[in-house]
XYZ file of C-alpha atoms in Angstrom:
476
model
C 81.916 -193.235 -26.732
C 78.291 -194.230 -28.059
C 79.199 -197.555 -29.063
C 80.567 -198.463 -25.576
C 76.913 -198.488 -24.498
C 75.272 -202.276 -23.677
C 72.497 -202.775 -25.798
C 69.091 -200.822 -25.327
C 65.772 -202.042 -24.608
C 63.550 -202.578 -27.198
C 60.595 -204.292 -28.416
C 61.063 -207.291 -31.027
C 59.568 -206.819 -34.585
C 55.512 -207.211 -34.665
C 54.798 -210.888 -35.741
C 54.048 -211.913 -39.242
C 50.913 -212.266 -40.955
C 48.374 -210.077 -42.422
C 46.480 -207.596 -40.540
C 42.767 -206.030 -41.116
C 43.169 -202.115 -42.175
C 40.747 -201.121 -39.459
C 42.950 -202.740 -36.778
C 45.881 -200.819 -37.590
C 43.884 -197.689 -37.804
C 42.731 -197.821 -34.209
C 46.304 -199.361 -33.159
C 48.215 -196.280 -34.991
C 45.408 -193.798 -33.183
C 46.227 -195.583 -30.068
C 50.163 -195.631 -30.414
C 49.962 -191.815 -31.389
C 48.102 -191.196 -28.361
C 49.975 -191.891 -25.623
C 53.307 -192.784 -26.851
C 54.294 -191.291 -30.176
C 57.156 -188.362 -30.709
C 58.130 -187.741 -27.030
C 56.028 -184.821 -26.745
C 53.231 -186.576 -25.331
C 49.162 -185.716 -25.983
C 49.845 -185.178 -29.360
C 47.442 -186.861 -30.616
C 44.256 -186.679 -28.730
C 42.440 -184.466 -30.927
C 43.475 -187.077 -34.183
C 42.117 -189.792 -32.083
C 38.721 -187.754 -31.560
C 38.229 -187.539 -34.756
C 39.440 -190.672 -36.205
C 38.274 -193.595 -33.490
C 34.752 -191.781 -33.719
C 34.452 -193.463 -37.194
C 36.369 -196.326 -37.215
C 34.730 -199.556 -35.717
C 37.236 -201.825 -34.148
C 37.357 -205.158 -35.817
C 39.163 -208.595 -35.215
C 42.671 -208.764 -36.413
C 46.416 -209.500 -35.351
C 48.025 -210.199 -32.264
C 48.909 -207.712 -29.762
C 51.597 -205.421 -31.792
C 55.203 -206.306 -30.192
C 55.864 -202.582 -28.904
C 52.960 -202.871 -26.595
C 54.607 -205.131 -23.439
C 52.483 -205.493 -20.071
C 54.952 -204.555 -17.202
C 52.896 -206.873 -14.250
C 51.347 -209.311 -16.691
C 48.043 -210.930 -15.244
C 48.032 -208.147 -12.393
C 45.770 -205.734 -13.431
C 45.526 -204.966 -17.221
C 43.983 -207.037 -19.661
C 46.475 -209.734 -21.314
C 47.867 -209.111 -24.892
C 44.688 -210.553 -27.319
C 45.575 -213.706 -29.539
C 44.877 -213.692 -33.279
C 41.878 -215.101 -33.052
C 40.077 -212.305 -30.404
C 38.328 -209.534 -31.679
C 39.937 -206.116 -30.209
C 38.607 -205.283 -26.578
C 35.642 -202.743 -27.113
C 35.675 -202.670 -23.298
C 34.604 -198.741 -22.000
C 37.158 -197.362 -19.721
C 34.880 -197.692 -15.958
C 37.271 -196.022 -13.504
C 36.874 -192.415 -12.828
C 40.043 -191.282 -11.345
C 42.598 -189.221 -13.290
C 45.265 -191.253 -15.585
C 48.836 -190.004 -15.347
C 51.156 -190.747 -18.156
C 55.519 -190.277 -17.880
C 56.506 -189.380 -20.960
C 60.364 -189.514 -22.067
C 62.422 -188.893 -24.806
C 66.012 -190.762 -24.793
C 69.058 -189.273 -26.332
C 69.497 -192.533 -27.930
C 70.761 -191.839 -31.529
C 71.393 -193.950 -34.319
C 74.572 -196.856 -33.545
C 74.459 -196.148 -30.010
C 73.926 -198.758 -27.500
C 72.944 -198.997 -23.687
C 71.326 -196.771 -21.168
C 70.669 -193.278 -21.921
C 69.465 -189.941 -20.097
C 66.149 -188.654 -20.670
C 66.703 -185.791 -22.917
C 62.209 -185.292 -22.544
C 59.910 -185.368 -19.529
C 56.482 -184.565 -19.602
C 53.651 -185.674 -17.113
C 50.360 -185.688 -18.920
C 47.304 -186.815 -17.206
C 43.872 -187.650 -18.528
C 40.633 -186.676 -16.828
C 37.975 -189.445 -17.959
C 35.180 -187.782 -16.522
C 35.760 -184.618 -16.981
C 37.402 -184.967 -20.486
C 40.479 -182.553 -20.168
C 44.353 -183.440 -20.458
C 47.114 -181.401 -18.805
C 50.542 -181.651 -19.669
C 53.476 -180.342 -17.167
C 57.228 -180.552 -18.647
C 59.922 -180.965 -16.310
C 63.310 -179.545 -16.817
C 66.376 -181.723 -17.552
C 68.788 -180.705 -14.660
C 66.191 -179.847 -11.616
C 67.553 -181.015 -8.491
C 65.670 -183.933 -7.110
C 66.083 -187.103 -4.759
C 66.246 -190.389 -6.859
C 64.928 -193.195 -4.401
C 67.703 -195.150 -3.400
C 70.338 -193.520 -5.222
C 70.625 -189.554 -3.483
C 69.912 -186.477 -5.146
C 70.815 -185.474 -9.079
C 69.454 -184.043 -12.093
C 65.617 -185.808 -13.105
C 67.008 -186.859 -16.233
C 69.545 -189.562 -14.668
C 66.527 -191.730 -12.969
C 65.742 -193.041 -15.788
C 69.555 -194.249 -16.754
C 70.559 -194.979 -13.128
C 67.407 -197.499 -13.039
C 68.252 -199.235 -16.752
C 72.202 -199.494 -15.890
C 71.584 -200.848 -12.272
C 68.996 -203.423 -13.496
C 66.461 -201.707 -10.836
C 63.128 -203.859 -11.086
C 60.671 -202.407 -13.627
C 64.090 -201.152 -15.044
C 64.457 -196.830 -15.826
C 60.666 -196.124 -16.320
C 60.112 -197.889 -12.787
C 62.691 -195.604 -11.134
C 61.439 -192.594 -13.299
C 58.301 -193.132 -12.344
C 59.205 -193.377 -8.564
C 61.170 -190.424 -8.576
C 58.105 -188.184 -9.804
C 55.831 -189.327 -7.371
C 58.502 -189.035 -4.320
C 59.282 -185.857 -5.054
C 56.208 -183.786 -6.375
C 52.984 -186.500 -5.470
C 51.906 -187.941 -8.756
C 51.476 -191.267 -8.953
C 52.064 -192.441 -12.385
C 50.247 -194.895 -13.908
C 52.004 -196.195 -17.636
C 54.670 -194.874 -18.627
C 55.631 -194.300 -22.580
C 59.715 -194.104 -23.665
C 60.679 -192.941 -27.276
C 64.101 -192.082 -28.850
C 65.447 -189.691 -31.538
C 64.692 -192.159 -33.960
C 61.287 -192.893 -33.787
C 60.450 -188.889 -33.846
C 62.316 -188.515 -36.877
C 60.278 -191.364 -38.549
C 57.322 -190.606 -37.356
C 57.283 -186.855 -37.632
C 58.368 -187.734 -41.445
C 55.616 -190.075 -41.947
C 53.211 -187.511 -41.579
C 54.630 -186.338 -43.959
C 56.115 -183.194 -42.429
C 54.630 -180.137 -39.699
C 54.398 -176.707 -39.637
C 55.895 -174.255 -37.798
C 55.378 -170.692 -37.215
C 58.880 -169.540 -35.546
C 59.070 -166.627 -33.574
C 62.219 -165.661 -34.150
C 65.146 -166.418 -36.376
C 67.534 -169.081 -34.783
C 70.911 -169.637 -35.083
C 72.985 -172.524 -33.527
C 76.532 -172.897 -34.676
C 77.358 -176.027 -32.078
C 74.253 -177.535 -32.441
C 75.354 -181.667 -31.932
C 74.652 -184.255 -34.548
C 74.546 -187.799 -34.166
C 78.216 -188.754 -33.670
C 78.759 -185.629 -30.945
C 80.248 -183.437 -33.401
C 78.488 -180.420 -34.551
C 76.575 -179.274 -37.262
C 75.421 -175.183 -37.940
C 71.631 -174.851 -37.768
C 69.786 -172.152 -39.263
C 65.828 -171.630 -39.290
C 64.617 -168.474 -40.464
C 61.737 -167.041 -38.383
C 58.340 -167.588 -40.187
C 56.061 -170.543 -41.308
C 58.306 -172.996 -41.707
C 57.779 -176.402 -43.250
C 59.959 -179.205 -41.063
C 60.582 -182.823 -41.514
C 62.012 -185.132 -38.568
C 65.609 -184.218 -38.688
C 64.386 -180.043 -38.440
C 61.724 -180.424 -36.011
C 63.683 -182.734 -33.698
C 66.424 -179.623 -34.290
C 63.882 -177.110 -33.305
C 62.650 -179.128 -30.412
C 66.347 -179.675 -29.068
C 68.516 -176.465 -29.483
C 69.054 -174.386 -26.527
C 71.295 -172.203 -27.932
C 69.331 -168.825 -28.277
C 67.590 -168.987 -25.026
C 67.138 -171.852 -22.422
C 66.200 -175.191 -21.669
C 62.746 -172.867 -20.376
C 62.497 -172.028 -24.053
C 63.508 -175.338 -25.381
C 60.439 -176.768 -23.867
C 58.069 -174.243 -24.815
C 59.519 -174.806 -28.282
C 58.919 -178.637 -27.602
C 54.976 -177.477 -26.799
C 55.028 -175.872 -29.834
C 56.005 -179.186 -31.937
C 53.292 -181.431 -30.084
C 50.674 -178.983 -31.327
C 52.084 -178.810 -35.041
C 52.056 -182.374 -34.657
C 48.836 -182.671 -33.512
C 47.579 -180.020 -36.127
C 49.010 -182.081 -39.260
C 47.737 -185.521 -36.996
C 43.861 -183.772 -37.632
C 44.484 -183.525 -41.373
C 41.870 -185.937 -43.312
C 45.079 -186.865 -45.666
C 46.526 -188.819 -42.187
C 44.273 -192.292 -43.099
C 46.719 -192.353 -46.191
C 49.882 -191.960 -44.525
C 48.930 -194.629 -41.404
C 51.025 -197.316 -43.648
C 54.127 -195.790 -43.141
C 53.030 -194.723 -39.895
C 52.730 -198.402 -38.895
C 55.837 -199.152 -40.149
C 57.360 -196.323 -38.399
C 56.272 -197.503 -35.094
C 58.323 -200.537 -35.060
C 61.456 -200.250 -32.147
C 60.876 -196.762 -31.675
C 59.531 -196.676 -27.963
C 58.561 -198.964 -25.009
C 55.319 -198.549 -23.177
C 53.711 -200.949 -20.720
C 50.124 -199.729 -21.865
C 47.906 -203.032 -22.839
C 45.906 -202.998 -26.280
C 42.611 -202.569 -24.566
C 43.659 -199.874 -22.292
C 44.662 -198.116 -26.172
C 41.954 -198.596 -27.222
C 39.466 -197.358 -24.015
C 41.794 -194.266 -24.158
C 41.583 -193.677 -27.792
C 37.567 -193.741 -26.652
C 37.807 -190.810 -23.630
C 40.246 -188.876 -25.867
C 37.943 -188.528 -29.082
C 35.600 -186.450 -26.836
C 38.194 -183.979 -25.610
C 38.159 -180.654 -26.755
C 41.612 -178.627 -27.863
C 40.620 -175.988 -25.150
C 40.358 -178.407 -22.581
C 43.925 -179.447 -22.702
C 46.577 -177.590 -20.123
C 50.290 -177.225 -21.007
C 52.685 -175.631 -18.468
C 56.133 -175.821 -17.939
C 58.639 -175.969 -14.633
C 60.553 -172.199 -15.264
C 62.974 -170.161 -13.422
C 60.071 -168.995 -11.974
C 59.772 -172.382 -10.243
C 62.995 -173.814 -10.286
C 65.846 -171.180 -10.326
C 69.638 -171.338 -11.197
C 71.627 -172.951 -8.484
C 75.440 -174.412 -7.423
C 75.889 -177.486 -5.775
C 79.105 -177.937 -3.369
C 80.492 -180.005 -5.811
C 80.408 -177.109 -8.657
C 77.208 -178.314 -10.883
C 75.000 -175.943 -12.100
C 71.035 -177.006 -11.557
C 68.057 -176.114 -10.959
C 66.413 -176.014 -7.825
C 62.620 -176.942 -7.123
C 60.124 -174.443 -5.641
C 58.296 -176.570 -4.084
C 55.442 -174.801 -2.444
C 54.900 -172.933 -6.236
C 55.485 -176.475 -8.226
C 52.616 -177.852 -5.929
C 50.105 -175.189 -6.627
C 50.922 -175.237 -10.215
C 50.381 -179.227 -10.553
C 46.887 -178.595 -8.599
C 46.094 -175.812 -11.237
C 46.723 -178.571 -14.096
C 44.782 -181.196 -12.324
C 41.383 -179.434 -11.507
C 38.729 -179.363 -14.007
C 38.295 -176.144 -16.535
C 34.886 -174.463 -16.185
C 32.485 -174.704 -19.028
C 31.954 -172.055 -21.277
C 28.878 -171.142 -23.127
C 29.094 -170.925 -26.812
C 27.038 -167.852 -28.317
C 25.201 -168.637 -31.822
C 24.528 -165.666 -33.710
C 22.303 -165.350 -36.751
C 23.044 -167.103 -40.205
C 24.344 -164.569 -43.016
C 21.436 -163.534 -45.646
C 21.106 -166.224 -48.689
C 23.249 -164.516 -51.113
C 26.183 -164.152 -49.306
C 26.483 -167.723 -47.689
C 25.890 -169.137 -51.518
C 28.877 -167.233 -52.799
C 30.741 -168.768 -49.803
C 29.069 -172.197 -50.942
C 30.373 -171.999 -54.277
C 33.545 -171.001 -53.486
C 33.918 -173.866 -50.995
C 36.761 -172.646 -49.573
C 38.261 -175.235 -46.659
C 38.505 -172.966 -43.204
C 40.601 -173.767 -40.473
C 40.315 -171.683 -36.999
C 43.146 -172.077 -34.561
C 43.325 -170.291 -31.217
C 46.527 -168.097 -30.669
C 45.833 -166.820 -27.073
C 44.923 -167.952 -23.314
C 41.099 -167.867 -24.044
C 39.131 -170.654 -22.976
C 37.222 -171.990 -25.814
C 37.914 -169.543 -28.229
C 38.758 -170.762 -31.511
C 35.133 -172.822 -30.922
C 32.647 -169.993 -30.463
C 34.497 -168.010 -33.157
C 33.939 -171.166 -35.493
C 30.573 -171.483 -34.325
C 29.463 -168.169 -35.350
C 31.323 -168.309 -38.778
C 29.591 -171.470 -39.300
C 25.999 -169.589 -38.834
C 27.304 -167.126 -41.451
C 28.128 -169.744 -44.144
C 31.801 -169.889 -43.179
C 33.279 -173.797 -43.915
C 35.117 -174.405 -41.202
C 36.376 -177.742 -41.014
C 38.742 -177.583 -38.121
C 39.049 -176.147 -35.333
C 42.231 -176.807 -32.897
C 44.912 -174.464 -30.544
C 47.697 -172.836 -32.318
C 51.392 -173.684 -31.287
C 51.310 -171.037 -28.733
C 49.325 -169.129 -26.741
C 51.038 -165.649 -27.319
C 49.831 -164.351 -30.884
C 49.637 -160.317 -30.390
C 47.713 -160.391 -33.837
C 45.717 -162.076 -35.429
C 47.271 -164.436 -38.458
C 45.722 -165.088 -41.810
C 47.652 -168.158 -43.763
C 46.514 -168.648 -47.238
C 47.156 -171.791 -49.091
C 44.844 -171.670 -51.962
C 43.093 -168.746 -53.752
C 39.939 -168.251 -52.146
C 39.234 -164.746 -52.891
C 36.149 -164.040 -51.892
C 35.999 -165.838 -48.559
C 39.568 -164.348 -47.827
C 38.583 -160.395 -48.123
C 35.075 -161.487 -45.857
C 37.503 -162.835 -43.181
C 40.296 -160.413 -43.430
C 37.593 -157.755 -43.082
C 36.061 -159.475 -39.959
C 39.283 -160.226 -38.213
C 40.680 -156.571 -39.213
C 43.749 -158.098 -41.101
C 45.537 -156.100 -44.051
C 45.954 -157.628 -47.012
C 49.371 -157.060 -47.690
C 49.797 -158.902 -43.814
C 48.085 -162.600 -45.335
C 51.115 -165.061 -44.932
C 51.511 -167.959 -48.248
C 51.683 -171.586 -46.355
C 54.658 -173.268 -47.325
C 52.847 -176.625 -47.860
C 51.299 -176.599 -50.736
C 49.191 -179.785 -50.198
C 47.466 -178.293 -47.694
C 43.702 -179.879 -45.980
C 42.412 -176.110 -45.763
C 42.411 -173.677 -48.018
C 42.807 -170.756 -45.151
C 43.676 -170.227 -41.520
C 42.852 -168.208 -38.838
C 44.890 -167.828 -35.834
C 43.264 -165.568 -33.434
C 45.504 -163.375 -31.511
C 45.173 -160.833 -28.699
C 43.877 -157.870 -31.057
C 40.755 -160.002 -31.595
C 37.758 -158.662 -29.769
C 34.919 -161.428 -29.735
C 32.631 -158.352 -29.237
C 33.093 -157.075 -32.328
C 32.096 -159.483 -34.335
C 28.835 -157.784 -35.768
C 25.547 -159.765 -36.453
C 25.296 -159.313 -40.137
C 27.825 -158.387 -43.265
C-alpha cells in the first residue's frame, strides 16, 4: 500500500562546502522557528534567547530546504556564497500567518499524503505575541474546486492533482475560504524529521497526566504495536513523543491535540536549554529532507529578530473542540466534524487581538545572609507557569530574583491546568529547595526526581492553581 505512492516532494541535499558556525546557528534558530517538528512556534522563545547573541555573519548559500514559491515576486532571492546574511529588520506591521502541517509520510513510503497536523500560528510584529489555533483532522469543510471533505485531504488532493503551488497552495486556500485567514508561508514536515529532530535535542520531557494505554497503536508498515506510558515525568525521544503526540486511543482527536500542545512546549522548554548550541550539529544535519517551506533566508532571519522579543505569556494556544465543531453523519455514512462557525470566528478574533500588559510588582531583596547562602549554593532555578495567568511565571521570578533566588529561566509549562503547584528536583540543592517548598506550600515528601539527569536547572517550579501571588510575604 505505502510503496504504491509516486514520489514525495522534497528538497535536494544542502550544497557542499564549508559553512561559518554562526551561520548555521541563526539558520538552525530560524528553521526551528517556523518550520521544525510540526507543532509549530516551538521555538520562539529558543530564538529569543539565542539570535539576541549571535551576530549574523557571511557564509553558505541559501540551505536547499528553504525554496521561494513566487521567486522574484516579493521575497528576497536565495543569497549566493559570497553575500553576507540579510540583517534586513522586518518593516511591515501587519500580522504574519503561518500553515503548519504534519504529513503521515513514514519511512519507504512514497507520494501524496494527508495532513495528519494543522496548526495556524500567526505572529504579531508589533505587538510581539504569537497565537496558535489547531484544527481538527476530519472537520467538514469546502476544498476550493474540489467540494466539501475532511481539512486534512486539501493538502493531498492539491499534491496528487498537480494544483499550482501544489498541497500547501490548496491548504492554504482552503483555510482562508472557509474561516478568513489569509496565510502567508506555509511550513510542511513529516514523521521523520520529528523523530530526528526531537532526538537531536537530545530528548523532552513530559509530565503525563494520566497513564496511557494503546494496544492498536499503528507503526510504520500499518501494523500495530502496544504502547504504554506511565503517567508522570517522563523522559521521551522521537519515536515516544511522536507516540504521545499521535495516539487517540484514550480520549479524542480533542485530546490528541492538546497532547500535541503539550509536546511543542516540552520542545520548546528543552529548545531554551544553554546545552542546545552543542547539539545544533546534529540539529543541522537533522534538518536535511525533513520539511518544505517557501519562507526565504532573510524573512528567517527578520523573524528569528521579532521572535527573540516575545514573551512565553504572550503566546495563545487554542484548539477547534466539540465545543466548536461537534460529531456529525454525512449522507454518505462518514463520521466528521462539523464547524461552528459563528463560535470558530469569535475564537480566531480572541487569538488575533493583542494581550493587555501586565505590571510586574518588585518586592524587596532578602536580608544579606540569606541571599549569600543562596549564592553559595548556586542552585540553577527554573519557573514555569502551570495555569491561565497572564504573566505569571515572570512576576513570580521577578520577586524571587529580589530575594536572591537564581532563576535562570522562565517559560509556560505544557499545560495550563496544574491544580498544584509542582516542585521537580534534579540536583541536591538543599537549602534553596526547603526556602521554595516553604514559599510555594509544597510537602516534601510531594518533590518529584527529574528523570534527566543532565539537566540545565537544578530545580523547577511549576505554579499551579493553589498558588496565591498574594501570599508571597515580603521577607523570610
Amino acid at each position: 500500500m505505502q510503496n504504491s505512492r509516486r514520489a514525495a516532494r522534497q528538497s535536494p541535499a544542502a550544497g557542499k562546502g564549508a559553512f561559518v558556525w554562526r551561520l548555521v546557528t541563526a539558520l538552525s534558530v530560524g528553521v526551528f522557528l517556523f518550520g521544525t517538528l510540526f507543532l509549530g512556534y516551538l521555538l520562539y522563545g529558543a530564538a529569543r534567547t539565542l539570535a539576541a547573541s549571535i551576530p549574523v555573519q557571511s557564509g553558505a548559500p541559501l540551505p536547499a530546504i528553504i525554496a521561494s514559491r513566487q521567486p522574484g515576486a516579493g521575497d528576497s532571492a536565495p543569497a549566493s556564497a559570497n553575500e553576507p546574511l540579510p540583517q534586513v529588520q522586518y518593516q511591515q506591521q501587519e500580522r504574519i500567518n503561518f500553515l503548519l502541517m504534519g504529513i503521515d509520510l513514514r519511512p519507504g513510503e512514497y507520494g501524496p499524503a494527508r495532513t495528519d497536523t494543522l496548526i495556524v500560528v500567526t505572529l504579531d510584529p508589533v505587538g510581539k505575541n504569537v497565537g496558535m489555533l489547531s484544527l481538527p483532522r476530519d472537520l467538514w469543510v469546502t476544498i476550493p474546486g474540489f467540494g466539501e471533505n475532511r481539512i486534512n485531504t486539501a493538502y493531498f488532493s492539491g499534491e496528487a492533482s498537480k494544483y499550482p503551488g501544489g498541497g500547501a497552495a490548496l491548504a492554504e486556500k482552503t483555510i482562508q475560504y472557509n474561516f478568513g485567514i489569509p496565510i502567508n508561508y506555509y511550513i510542511v514536515i513529516n514523521f521523520v524529521g520529528f523523530r530526528k529532530m526531537v532526538d537531536a535535542l537530545g530528548g523532552i520531557s513530559i509530565d503525563v497526566p494520566r497513564e496511557i494505554y494503546d494496544p492498536s497503536f499503528p507503526d510504520d508498515t500499518y501494523g500495530y504495536r502496544p504502547l504504554y506510558i506511565k503517567a508522570g515525568v517522563q523522559r521521551m525521544d522521537g519515536d515516544m513523543a511522536l507516540a504521545y503526540a499521535r495516539t487517540r486511543h484514550e480520549d479524542n482527536d480533542f485530546g490528541r491535540m492538546k497532547r500535541q500542545q503539550q509536546v511543542l512546549m516540552a520542545i520548546k522548554q528543552q529548545a531554551l536549554t544553554p546545552s542546545v548550541l552543542t547539539k545544533l550539529p546534529a540539529l543541522w544535519a537533522a534538518r536535511e529532507n525533513m520539511l518544505l517551506t517557501d519562507l526565504t533566508l532573510d524573512k528567517i532571519v527578520q523573524f528569528a529578530q521579532i521572535a527573540r522579543d516575545i514573551k512565553s505569556d504572550n503566546i495563545t494556544s487554542r484548539v477547534i473542540d466539540e465545543n466548536l465543531a461537534p460529531s456529525i453523519t454525512t449522507p454518505s455514512g462518514a463520521m466528521v466534524l462539523w464547524p461552528d462557525r459563528d463560535k470558530i470566528r469569535a475564537l480566531i478574533e480572541e487569538i488575533f487581538k493583542q494581550p493587555e500588559a501586565v505590571p510586574v510588582e518588585v518586592k524587596p531583596q532578602q536580608p544579606s545572609e540569606q541571599i549569600q547562602k543562596l549564592a553559595s549554593e548556586g542552585a540553577r532555578i527554573q519557573i514555569s507557569n502551570g495555569t491561565a495567568t497572564k504573566a505569571l511565571a515572570e512576576r513570580v521570578s521577578d520577586w524571587l530574583k529580589s530575594q536572591g533566588f537564581n532563576v535562570v529561566l522562565v517559560d509556560n509549562a505544557d499545560r495550563k491546568d496544574y491544580a498544584n503547584t509542582v516542585v521537580v528536583e534534579s540536583n541536591v540543592k538543599t537549602y534553596t529547595r526547603e526556602r521554595l517548598l516553604n514559599i510555594f506550600h509544597v510537602a516534601a515528601d510531594k518533590v518529584r526526581k527529574s528523570p534527566n539527569a543532565k539537566s540545565d536547572v537544578d530545580l523547577r517550579i511549576i505554579i499551579g492553581k493553589d498558588f496565591d501571588e498574594k501570599e508571597i510575604p515580603d521577607s523570610r
